[in-house]
């Protein structure tokens, strides 16, 4: 075992927390990795399918969405039977604030519902585990251990950290890279170009939870019905999430004026103006 692997063992297994994460060390430095042609199934399962980066463009192409259904968290299966997911969940829960952890869990449920309504074909092919991993780890860059230890933007560093952690925990290269790509681009809102389906879904679900609005999509808030929204917010309480995350954005923009968060103008103000989620704040 080399120094690189020992470092990860020390970082991922944290004796201060009651949950011991089982580590399956892969000797990443011993063998070169080659990019083989991915099968169509793998591309779809890990959310690599290209879609417009503009959520509005997707909505306009789809047209009127179908009838809104009511869900509870019990209706949407979280892939807790996947050992990689449970280990990543323990890793995240030990490092994120309770508010950020609950946000990550809500994002899983918002995105699961949005995907079924907006792009059902892609949603059906997407691996629930890949989706859960992206949700759990998308804000890992805001963890205290990482937020102030790098000059990199939290989303970009978080994507790199997520990829490293997933590979050490036993995730495949393709799945780990898909999650990293989505996390790195989850604040990369825009109107031109494309993004992976996984990345677009993370954008839509995080924006739904953080701001409750999407520029140019008037009915964005109603993509999840009121009863479902109440159930998810009560299952994973917000505890003033919008105020907390707005402070995180301000802190990053103050300490790192070059950060990627500045790509969304007045993002902190938009978060604090979230009227959709105000009843549960």
CSV table of C-alpha atoms in Angstrom, one decimal:
chain,number,residue,atom,x,y,z
A,1,UNK,CA,0.0,0.0,0.0
A,2,UNK,CA,1.5,3.3,-1.0
A,3,UNK,CA,1.2,6.8,0.6
A,4,UNK,CA,-1.6,7.8,-1.7
A,5,UNK,CA,-3.8,4.9,-0.6
A,6,UNK,CA,-2.9,5.3,3.1
A,7,UNK,CA,-4.0,8.9,2.9
A,8,UNK,CA,-7.4,7.9,1.6
A,9,UNK,CA,-7.8,5.3,4.3
A,10,UNK,CA,-7.1,7.8,7.0
A,11,UNK,CA,-9.5,10.4,5.4
A,12,UNK,CA,-12.5,8.1,4.6
A,13,UNK,CA,-12.4,6.1,7.9
A,14,UNK,CA,-13.1,8.6,10.6
A,15,UNK,CA,-13.0,7.1,14.1
A,16,UNK,CA,-14.7,10.2,15.5
A,17,UNK,CA,-18.0,9.1,14.0
A,18,UNK,CA,-19.9,6.0,14.9
A,19,UNK,CA,-20.3,4.8,11.3
A,20,UNK,CA,-17.2,3.0,10.1
A,21,UNK,CA,-17.1,3.0,6.3
A,22,UNK,CA,-15.9,-0.2,4.7
A,23,UNK,CA,-13.0,0.5,2.4
A,24,UNK,CA,-12.2,-1.5,-0.7
A,25,UNK,CA,-8.9,0.0,-1.8
A,26,UNK,CA,-8.3,-0.2,-5.6
A,27,UNK,CA,-4.7,0.1,-6.5
A,28,UNK,CA,-5.4,2.9,-8.9
A,29,UNK,CA,-1.7,3.9,-9.3
A,30,UNK,CA,-0.5,0.4,-10.1
A,31,UNK,CA,-2.4,-0.1,-13.3
A,32,UNK,CA,-3.0,2.4,-16.2
A,33,UNK,CA,-6.6,3.1,-17.0
A,34,UNK,CA,-7.7,3.1,-20.6
A,35,UNK,CA,-10.9,4.6,-22.0
A,36,UNK,CA,-12.7,1.9,-23.8
A,37,UNK,CA,-15.7,2.4,-26.0
A,38,UNK,CA,-18.7,2.5,-23.6
A,39,UNK,CA,-21.8,0.5,-24.4
A,40,UNK,CA,-25.0,2.4,-25.0
A,41,UNK,CA,-26.4,0.8,-21.8
A,42,UNK,CA,-23.6,2.1,-19.7
A,43,UNK,CA,-23.9,5.6,-21.3
A,44,UNK,CA,-27.6,5.8,-20.4
A,45,UNK,CA,-27.3,4.1,-17.0
A,46,UNK,CA,-24.7,6.7,-15.8
A,47,UNK,CA,-26.5,9.6,-17.3
A,48,UNK,CA,-24.0,10.5,-20.1
A,49,UNK,CA,-26.7,11.1,-22.7
A,50,UNK,CA,-26.3,14.7,-24.0
A,51,UNK,CA,-29.1,17.1,-23.5
A,52,UNK,CA,-29.4,20.9,-23.9
A,53,UNK,CA,-27.8,22.8,-21.0
A,54,UNK,CA,-30.8,25.1,-21.1
A,55,UNK,CA,-33.6,23.6,-19.0
A,56,UNK,CA,-36.0,26.0,-20.8
A,57,UNK,CA,-35.0,24.6,-24.2
A,58,UNK,CA,-35.8,21.1,-23.0
A,59,UNK,CA,-39.1,22.2,-21.5
A,60,UNK,CA,-40.0,24.0,-24.8
A,61,UNK,CA,-39.2,20.9,-26.8
A,62,UNK,CA,-41.3,18.7,-24.6
A,63,UNK,CA,-44.3,21.1,-24.4
A,64,UNK,CA,-47.0,20.6,-21.8
A,65,UNK,CA,-46.0,18.2,-19.1
A,66,UNK,CA,-48.4,15.4,-18.1
A,67,UNK,CA,-50.6,15.4,-15.0
A,68,UNK,CA,-48.8,16.0,-11.8
A,69,UNK,CA,-48.8,12.9,-9.5
A,70,UNK,CA,-48.6,12.9,-5.7
A,71,UNK,CA,-45.7,11.0,-4.1
A,72,UNK,CA,-44.3,10.3,-0.7
A,73,UNK,CA,-40.7,9.5,0.0
A,74,UNK,CA,-41.8,5.8,0.4
A,75,UNK,CA,-43.0,5.8,-3.2
A,76,UNK,CA,-39.6,6.6,-4.6
A,77,UNK,CA,-37.0,4.0,-3.8
A,78,UNK,CA,-33.7,5.2,-2.5
A,79,UNK,CA,-31.1,2.5,-3.5
A,80,UNK,CA,-30.0,1.7,0.1
A,81,UNK,CA,-29.4,-1.9,-1.0
A,82,UNK,CA,-26.3,-0.7,-2.9
A,83,UNK,CA,-23.3,-0.9,-0.6
A,84,UNK,CA,-21.5,1.8,-2.5
A,85,UNK,CA,-24.4,4.2,-2.0
A,86,UNK,CA,-24.6,3.5,1.8
A,87,UNK,CA,-20.9,3.9,2.2
A,88,UNK,CA,-21.0,7.2,0.3
A,89,UNK,CA,-24.0,8.3,2.3
A,90,UNK,CA,-22.1,7.6,5.6
A,91,UNK,CA,-19.1,9.5,4.2
A,92,UNK,CA,-21.3,12.5,3.4
A,93,UNK,CA,-23.3,12.5,6.6
A,94,UNK,CA,-20.1,12.5,8.6
A,95,UNK,CA,-18.9,15.7,6.9
A,96,UNK,CA,-21.8,17.8,5.8
A,97,UNK,CA,-23.9,19.9,8.1
A,98,UNK,CA,-27.3,18.4,8.9
A,99,UNK,CA,-28.9,21.2,6.7
A,100,UNK,CA,-26.7,20.3,3.7
A,101,UNK,CA,-27.2,16.6,4.1
A,102,UNK,CA,-31.0,17.0,4.2
A,103,UNK,CA,-30.7,19.2,1.1
A,104,UNK,CA,-28.9,16.5,-0.7
A,105,UNK,CA,-31.6,14.0,0.2
A,106,UNK,CA,-34.4,16.3,-1.0
A,107,UNK,CA,-32.5,16.8,-4.3
A,108,UNK,CA,-32.7,13.0,-4.8
A,109,UNK,CA,-36.5,13.1,-4.6
A,110,UNK,CA,-37.1,16.3,-6.5
A,111,UNK,CA,-34.9,15.1,-9.3
A,112,UNK,CA,-36.5,11.7,-9.4
A,113,UNK,CA,-39.9,13.3,-9.9
A,114,UNK,CA,-38.8,15.9,-12.4
A,115,UNK,CA,-37.0,13.4,-14.5
A,116,UNK,CA,-40.1,11.2,-14.9
A,117,UNK,CA,-42.1,14.2,-16.0
A,118,UNK,CA,-39.6,16.0,-18.2
A,119,UNK,CA,-37.5,13.2,-19.8
A,120,UNK,CA,-39.1,9.9,-18.9
A,121,UNK,CA,-37.0,7.8,-21.4
A,122,UNK,CA,-33.7,9.0,-20.0
A,123,UNK,CA,-35.1,8.7,-16.4
A,124,UNK,CA,-36.1,5.1,-17.0
A,125,UNK,CA,-32.6,4.2,-18.2
A,126,UNK,CA,-30.7,6.1,-15.4
A,127,UNK,CA,-29.2,4.0,-12.7
A,128,UNK,CA,-30.8,4.9,-9.3
A,129,UNK,CA,-27.4,4.4,-7.7
A,130,UNK,CA,-25.6,6.8,-10.0
A,131,UNK,CA,-28.4,9.4,-9.4
A,132,UNK,CA,-28.2,8.9,-5.6
A,133,UNK,CA,-24.4,9.2,-5.6
A,134,UNK,CA,-24.5,12.4,-7.5
A,135,UNK,CA,-27.1,13.9,-5.1
A,136,UNK,CA,-25.3,12.8,-2.0
A,137,UNK,CA,-21.9,14.2,-3.1
A,138,UNK,CA,-22.9,17.2,-5.1
A,139,UNK,CA,-22.2,19.7,-2.2
A,140,UNK,CA,-19.3,17.8,-0.6
A,141,UNK,CA,-17.0,20.7,-1.6
A,142,UNK,CA,-18.8,22.8,1.0
A,143,UNK,CA,-17.8,20.5,3.9
A,144,UNK,CA,-15.6,22.3,6.4
A,145,UNK,CA,-12.7,20.0,5.7
A,146,UNK,CA,-12.6,21.0,2.1
A,147,UNK,CA,-14.2,24.4,1.8
A,148,UNK,CA,-11.3,26.4,3.3
A,149,UNK,CA,-8.5,24.0,2.4
A,150,UNK,CA,-8.4,24.9,-1.3
A,151,UNK,CA,-8.6,27.9,-3.6
A,152,UNK,CA,-10.7,26.0,-6.0
A,153,UNK,CA,-14.4,26.6,-6.4
A,154,UNK,CA,-16.5,24.3,-4.2
A,155,UNK,CA,-18.3,22.6,-7.0
A,156,UNK,CA,-15.2,21.9,-9.1
A,157,UNK,CA,-13.2,20.6,-6.1
A,158,UNK,CA,-16.2,18.7,-4.9
A,159,UNK,CA,-16.5,16.9,-8.2
A,160,UNK,CA,-12.8,15.9,-8.1
A,161,UNK,CA,-13.1,14.8,-4.4
A,162,UNK,CA,-16.3,12.8,-5.2
A,163,UNK,CA,-14.6,10.9,-8.0
A,164,UNK,CA,-11.6,10.0,-5.8
A,165,UNK,CA,-13.8,8.9,-3.0
A,166,UNK,CA,-16.1,6.7,-5.2
A,167,UNK,CA,-13.1,5.0,-6.8
A,168,UNK,CA,-11.6,4.2,-3.4
A,169,UNK,CA,-15.0,2.9,-2.2
A,170,UNK,CA,-15.2,0.5,-5.2
A,171,UNK,CA,-17.2,2.5,-7.8
A,172,UNK,CA,-16.5,1.9,-11.4
A,173,UNK,CA,-14.4,4.4,-13.3
A,174,UNK,CA,-17.3,5.3,-15.6
A,175,UNK,CA,-19.8,5.8,-12.7
A,176,UNK,CA,-17.3,7.8,-10.7
A,177,UNK,CA,-16.5,10.1,-13.6
A,178,UNK,CA,-20.2,10.6,-14.5
A,179,UNK,CA,-20.9,11.7,-11.0
A,180,UNK,CA,-17.8,14.0,-11.0
A,181,UNK,CA,-18.8,15.6,-14.3
A,182,UNK,CA,-22.3,16.3,-13.0
A,183,UNK,CA,-21.1,17.8,-9.8
A,184,UNK,CA,-18.5,20.0,-11.5
A,185,UNK,CA,-21.2,21.4,-13.8
A,186,UNK,CA,-24.1,21.6,-11.4
A,187,UNK,CA,-23.8,25.4,-11.2
A,188,UNK,CA,-23.0,25.7,-14.9
A,189,UNK,CA,-26.3,27.2,-16.0
A,190,UNK,CA,-26.5,28.5,-19.5
A,191,UNK,CA,-28.4,28.7,-22.8
A,192,UNK,CA,-25.8,27.4,-25.3
A,193,UNK,CA,-24.3,24.0,-25.6
A,194,UNK,CA,-25.1,20.6,-24.1
A,195,UNK,CA,-24.6,18.8,-20.8
A,196,UNK,CA,-25.0,15.2,-19.6
A,197,UNK,CA,-28.5,14.2,-18.5
A,198,UNK,CA,-27.2,13.5,-15.0
A,199,UNK,CA,-25.7,17.0,-14.9
A,200,UNK,CA,-28.9,18.6,-16.1
A,201,UNK,CA,-31.0,16.7,-13.6
A,202,UNK,CA,-28.7,17.9,-10.7
A,203,UNK,CA,-29.0,21.5,-12.0
A,204,UNK,CA,-32.8,21.3,-12.1
A,205,UNK,CA,-33.2,19.5,-8.7
A,206,UNK,CA,-30.8,21.8,-6.8
A,207,UNK,CA,-32.3,24.9,-8.3
A,208,UNK,CA,-35.8,23.6,-7.4
A,209,UNK,CA,-34.7,23.3,-3.8
A,210,UNK,CA,-32.5,26.4,-3.6
A,211,UNK,CA,-34.4,29.0,-5.5
A,212,UNK,CA,-37.7,27.5,-6.5
A,213,UNK,CA,-37.7,29.3,-9.8
A,214,UNK,CA,-36.1,28.8,-13.3
A,215,UNK,CA,-35.7,31.8,-15.6
A,216,UNK,CA,-38.1,31.4,-18.5
A,217,UNK,CA,-40.1,28.5,-17.0
A,218,UNK,CA,-43.2,30.0,-15.4
A,219,UNK,CA,-44.6,26.8,-14.0
A,220,UNK,CA,-41.3,25.4,-12.6
A,221,UNK,CA,-42.6,25.4,-9.0
A,222,UNK,CA,-45.6,23.3,-9.9
A,223,UNK,CA,-43.4,20.5,-11.4
A,224,UNK,CA,-43.8,18.9,-8.0
A,225,UNK,CA,-47.3,19.1,-6.5
A,226,UNK,CA,-48.0,20.8,-3.1
A,227,UNK,CA,-48.7,17.6,-1.1
A,228,UNK,CA,-45.5,15.9,-2.4
A,229,UNK,CA,-43.5,19.0,-1.6
A,230,UNK,CA,-44.8,19.0,1.9
A,231,UNK,CA,-44.0,15.4,2.5
A,232,UNK,CA,-40.4,15.6,1.2
A,233,UNK,CA,-39.7,18.8,3.2
A,234,UNK,CA,-41.1,17.4,6.4
A,235,UNK,CA,-39.2,14.1,5.9
A,236,UNK,CA,-35.9,16.0,5.4
A,237,UNK,CA,-36.5,19.3,7.3
A,238,UNK,CA,-34.9,22.4,5.8
A,239,UNK,CA,-33.8,24.0,9.1
A,240,UNK,CA,-33.3,27.4,7.4
A,241,UNK,CA,-31.4,25.9,4.5
A,242,UNK,CA,-31.9,28.8,2.2
A,243,UNK,CA,-30.3,31.2,4.7
A,244,UNK,CA,-27.5,28.8,5.4
A,245,UNK,CA,-26.7,28.2,1.8
A,246,UNK,CA,-26.9,31.8,0.9
A,247,UNK,CA,-24.3,32.5,3.6
A,248,UNK,CA,-22.1,29.7,2.1
A,249,UNK,CA,-22.3,31.4,-1.3
A,250,UNK,CA,-21.4,34.8,0.1
A,251,UNK,CA,-18.5,33.3,2.0
A,252,UNK,CA,-17.1,31.7,-1.1
A,253,UNK,CA,-17.5,34.7,-3.2
A,254,UNK,CA,-15.8,36.9,-0.6
A,255,UNK,CA,-12.9,34.6,0.0
A,256,UNK,CA,-12.6,33.3,-3.6
A,257,UNK,CA,-13.8,36.2,-5.9
A,258,UNK,CA,-12.9,34.0,-8.9
A,259,UNK,CA,-15.2,31.2,-7.9
A,260,UNK,CA,-17.7,29.5,-10.2
A,261,UNK,CA,-20.6,30.5,-7.9
A,262,UNK,CA,-20.2,34.0,-9.4
A,263,UNK,CA,-21.5,32.5,-12.7
A,264,UNK,CA,-25.0,32.9,-11.3
A,265,UNK,CA,-25.6,36.7,-10.6
A,266,UNK,CA,-26.9,37.5,-7.2
A,267,UNK,CA,-27.3,33.8,-6.4
A,268,UNK,CA,-27.3,34.4,-2.7
A,269,UNK,CA,-30.2,36.8,-3.1
A,270,UNK,CA,-32.1,34.4,-5.3
A,271,UNK,CA,-31.7,31.7,-2.7
A,272,UNK,CA,-33.0,33.9,0.1
A,273,UNK,CA,-36.0,35.0,-2.0
A,274,UNK,CA,-37.2,31.4,-2.4
A,275,UNK,CA,-40.9,31.8,-1.9
A,276,UNK,CA,-41.7,28.2,-3.0
A,277,UNK,CA,-40.0,26.7,0.0
A,278,UNK,CA,-40.6,29.5,2.5
A,279,UNK,CA,-43.4,27.6,4.4
A,280,UNK,CA,-40.9,24.9,5.4
A,281,UNK,CA,-37.8,27.1,6.1
